[in-house]
Amino acid sequence: MMNGFKEVEPSFEDCLLMLSKKLVDSSSTVNIDSLLDAFTALVGDCDFHSSQRNKNIETFLKRYGSSVDEINKMRMRASHFTLIKVIGRGAFGEVQLVRHKRTNKIKRADSAFFWEERDIMAYADPMWIVKLHYAFQDLKYLYMVMEYMPGGDLVNLMANYDVPEKWAKFYTAEVVLGLDAIHSMGYIHRDVKPDNMLISASGHVKLADFGTCVKMDSDGLVRCSTAVGTPDYISPEVLRSQGSEGVYGRECDWWSVGVFIYEMLVGETPFYATSLVATYSKIMNHQSTLTFPDDVSISDAAKDIICKFLSNRNVRLGRQGVAEIKSHTFFVNDEWDWNTIQNTRPPVVPDLTGDDDTRNFDNIEKEGLPQESFQLPRAFAGNQLPFIGFTYSREFSPMACLAVSQQTLADAKSDLQRLSMQNEQYASELGLVQETKKLADACLQQVNADSSSIELDCLKLEKELAAVRLELKETSRKLEQELENRKQLEVMLINVRSEYDNLQNAERKTKSEHAIDMDRQISELNERIRLQCDSEEKLRTLFNELQESYNNQDLALRELRIKYDVLTSHCDEAQENLKSVQAQLDAERAQSTQQSQLLLSTKERNDALQIKLDYLREKYTKLTDENQTLTEKKHNLEKEYSITELELKNLRDKYEQEVQNYQNSLNSSQIGNEQCKSESTFVSELEKKLRDEETLRHSLQQQLNDVERQRKVLSLDCDHFSDQIQQLGMEGENLKSKIQELTGQLEVEADKRIRLQGELGTAMGTITTLKNREANLEREISILKQECSQLEFFSNELRKCKSISQSQLRDVEDQLETHQCLYSLYKNQTKELKELVSTRDEELNSVKSNLTRQVEAVQLQLEMDHKARRLAEDSLSDREKEKAMLEIELKRLSNRHKQEITSKDAIIDQFKEKERAYLQTIEELRKAHDNLNVNLENVNQELSRKTSMSTSTDEQIQQLKKMYEKEQQLKKSAIDKLTEVMQKKSTQNKKGYRADELKRKDKEFKKLQQDVQQEKRKYDEMVAMYQKEMSDLQATLYEEGQAKERLLIELECKEEELELLQQKLHVLLSETCSVDSASLAEVVDFNNGNFTMYDMSLMRMCDLPKKKKYHVFFKLFMLAKGRAVLPDVMSHKGHDFIAISFHSPTSCDICSKQLWNVLKPPPALECKRCHVKIHKDHLEKHDRDVAPCRVNYDPMLARDLLLMVSSADECKVWVNRIRKCMENFRKGGDFLKTARSSGSSVHNILVDGDKVIWRKISIRCVSSGELDENH
């Protein structure tokens, strides 16, 4: 190694100098910070219990553990900064505004990024790239301290200003220079958009967010299989790389620059669509979808550069280098060029209050990130090794301090020696690690060899499985043949038994000794046959047991078939014996009876199987019904989901249409403030509907997932039961076929029996011949004995066959094992099917994520619209100073209204005093009758004056409304003036005014904008204050109206009491009754002769002449003691609230929260008059936000009616009729609840439906009296 150094470097000092340069160079991979990172990482990875068992590691930690702790204390860390504000938060960290405690410099801190981002910000040109000051780490987090850009991003600038083409040139040029700086370092940004373009304190633009950057290959291209970037700004070649390896270069960033220029000039991206799929389709078909709106003026040079940027990558502008872009005519201007643009004043310079001003960033609440717990490794894992070389410091570097003097050089040498020793130790440890790696590789090779042998064994097993399948098919074919042979033998056995029955009948009649001996021999044969039947029954029982255990059903079936073959062989042998002994028919009849019993047992077993089959079928039908209901529920949920998606899409379309109409109306400056408010309320309602639809969609999706999950479970159960039912069905069908065959044979035997009974007569004739043949039968008996011995020999052979069948049974068991192997294969196939289902679920999840992205895009669009609305409201604040005059006038009117309220209070006090006076006058009626009438007249005058005062307040409110409308018109005119000024400013710019005048006007315009914003805020505060005062005044006015109603009711009650006292006084004085002083001066003339109580035709109202006597008058006085009220009505501030529940989307008119629920809606109230909907809690808590009812209602229904008829007799008739009607109402139980009569005054309570109406009716007949002009 030393010889190599001598060949490369002639002197040792030069080698040390080069090594020191590498240690000092921050871009070197072996600089001092990287070495310190490696040292601390090595100590951190070794510092756990399991690795300390190694003595070398233990001594290493003892020696350098404390040193590493001291190094960590002396290096840069998070405690050196003071947190000011959190200005951003993402999935992998958050962005904070911090201040260095020692230098007091403001910087931006980020907590998660990539190596490409660090290298770009650390070593790129800081003129166009956000500068990296520090990069450090601790045990849990990575930190990056960057330059703070207080101007926000270009999205905020485009939302606050209408960007002209002149501004677009400037910002595009700075973005091009920033991208050129990145490309010169060999990186591609891949996410160029206004959100990643930050504005510095001087107003210049710098690029940020390099997390998507990628290093180019030596040919200047990138090969990637994933599409990276924002959908609206992504290029077609990057989009094609999704799912397949794509090849593209730096031209993908120039595509995003073209989209950025179009967005600045038009206001939206060129390929914007409501869905992500539509956006991607427009990007892929950009030749036909790229259009320019007619209502936006764009120069030809701007259109040309946009079209050249948004073109195919082979001909795209900038493919041949950045010089091609700089030479385009779009950037030609007189104010700056590519060399002086950094020193040029930007179009917009942020107005900052200090170096920590964060007005251009959204307020984000600080929240603690979840603490990650890392599991302790069992062996050396090297978790900290990937972050070696991460630390970076632009200003405070250890080697920068060491290079100041020769002393620092000596210290560096000692540190270098120490580091070389550490490197040697690390090399020794690395050797150990390599040895362990070799051992691991050897183990891996052995595992691979074992896996290859296992694969060979699997192949052998599969071959054997195929052979077993072939043997199984052959055995099943043989089994079918044996079953057919057995059926034939059974038919022959039944025929022999029928013949045996006939001969047995004949033998019973003879009853000879020879027959008895034959019966004995036949019984022995029957006993043997019975034993064979018993063996068959045992096999049947085995079949039932095997059938109950479904898991071993196939094996049991094969065993049963093998035993069945043995029985068939026995039956064949028995059949041969029975053919030779046809005379023994009695034994055959017994055998037939046993066979019939066996048939009954098989039928019973079949019935049991049929019951079990029916039960399984019922269970299967239930499961299928449940599955169908679940599928129907799923389809319904899918329909509801699609309907909600369609409604959501319609709402979005409506919303976009409303926003477009709103923007058009703002450009034409013809919408007033009231319309703006209506638009804002409509937009808020749309947003509420969108949120409600979104929640409904999520709930439906959750229900759909639950139903799908239940459906899958039931489908698995249904498949399992269907397999069982199919197997039982097959067995049942086999048994049914056997039963049918046996029943057919029985019918044939019955036919034979009938035929044989006919032949019985002929057989009787043969009895005589049989007697003659007794001698011959004795000889035949001896022959039968010999045959019995032969049968015993045959039974021994049957036992041998049984042993052979047992060996065959073992073979079948081997076949069962092969079937189990097949079952394992089927199980693996089911696992693969489950994996396919999981992939489909993942596809569904991807569709859900796409939907969420679409919703987020809609929310972003909503935020853009809100920003546009804020701009519109700011533009409407030019006439705020004139509004101040209106507010002064409102104060004056409010003071006047307060004075009127005090005057009303004084009037109320006067009413109270007069009430006391009325009580005194009642006691002194005889002495002061005339004075009482004067007082009543004064009261009427005061009431009229009070009503006139209330009408005057209404007139004042109308005047205020008119003044407000005038102010709205003034505001519109101011907006028109402002637009004219802006147009004049643009024409002057076109004429080419001097740059100084333009700068001066820009400053004036900015100052005016600031003044306007301040005045707008003041005006908003004053309007809110006066609106609150107006609501309070309305509430007090409503309370005054209520008090007025109560006073009027009390006054009328007092008047009525006075009338009663006057009547008593007239009776005492023996005077005629006259009309009271509160009578009206109008009389209803009933001259129609056909006038009835329920069919009144009022002909005319006539004025009373003065000083005339009338004997044809009677008066009706109806007083409403209360208004119509439901039992559950709650009155509050003029509202008549009723309890109600909402099951459809509804919101509260006070707190704007949800007022509905499908299952359990919250308690709510609704006014019957103005239909205001609120939570019940607002009324129970006496919330002041409940405004008075907007619908005016006069609850005073008191009426006086003086009626005139043609004669005094008719007057009496009418009075009697009305009294009779009142008596009928008093007697009726349905309409009249309570009644009280006193003199000629009747108090009634009439019930009309669910309304309770209080009425007080006074009838007074004017038979003789004098109506003077006072009345």
Short mmCIF file of N, CA and C in Angstrom, two decimals, residues 271 275-286 289:
data_model
loop_
_atom_site.label_atom_id
_atom_site.label_comp_id
_atom_site.label_asym_id
_atom_site.label_seq_id
_atom_site.Cartn_x
_atom_site.Cartn_y
_atom_site.Cartn_z
N PHE A 271 -55.20 21.82 -18.83
CA PHE A 271 -55.81 20.50 -18.96
C PHE A 271 -56.62 20.15 -17.72
N SER A 275 -62.21 15.19 -13.00
CA SER A 275 -61.68 13.90 -12.54
C SER A 275 -60.24 13.74 -13.00
N LEU A 276 -59.53 12.86 -12.30
CA LEU A 276 -58.12 12.62 -12.60
C LEU A 276 -57.97 11.92 -13.96
N VAL A 277 -58.90 11.03 -14.28
CA VAL A 277 -58.82 10.31 -15.56
C VAL A 277 -59.00 11.26 -16.72
N ALA A 278 -59.96 12.21 -16.57
CA ALA A 278 -60.19 13.18 -17.64
C ALA A 278 -58.97 14.08 -17.82
N THR A 279 -58.32 14.47 -16.71
CA THR A 279 -57.11 15.29 -16.81
C THR A 279 -56.00 14.55 -17.56
N TYR A 280 -55.81 13.28 -17.21
CA TYR A 280 -54.76 12.51 -17.89
C TYR A 280 -55.08 12.30 -19.36
N SER A 281 -56.37 12.09 -19.69
CA SER A 281 -56.71 11.91 -21.10
C SER A 281 -56.48 13.19 -21.89
N LYS A 282 -56.76 14.35 -21.27
CA LYS A 282 -56.49 15.62 -21.96
C LYS A 282 -54.99 15.82 -22.17
N ILE A 283 -54.19 15.43 -21.17
CA ILE A 283 -52.74 15.59 -21.32
C ILE A 283 -52.22 14.70 -22.45
N MET A 284 -52.70 13.47 -22.52
CA MET A 284 -52.24 12.57 -23.57
C MET A 284 -52.68 13.03 -24.95
N ASN A 285 -53.82 13.73 -25.04
CA ASN A 285 -54.32 14.27 -26.31
C ASN A 285 -54.14 15.78 -26.34
N HIS A 286 -52.97 16.26 -25.94
CA HIS A 286 -52.76 17.70 -25.80
C HIS A 286 -52.81 18.42 -27.15
N THR A 289 -56.64 19.12 -27.28
CA THR A 289 -57.32 19.70 -26.11
C THR A 289 -56.75 21.04 -25.67
#
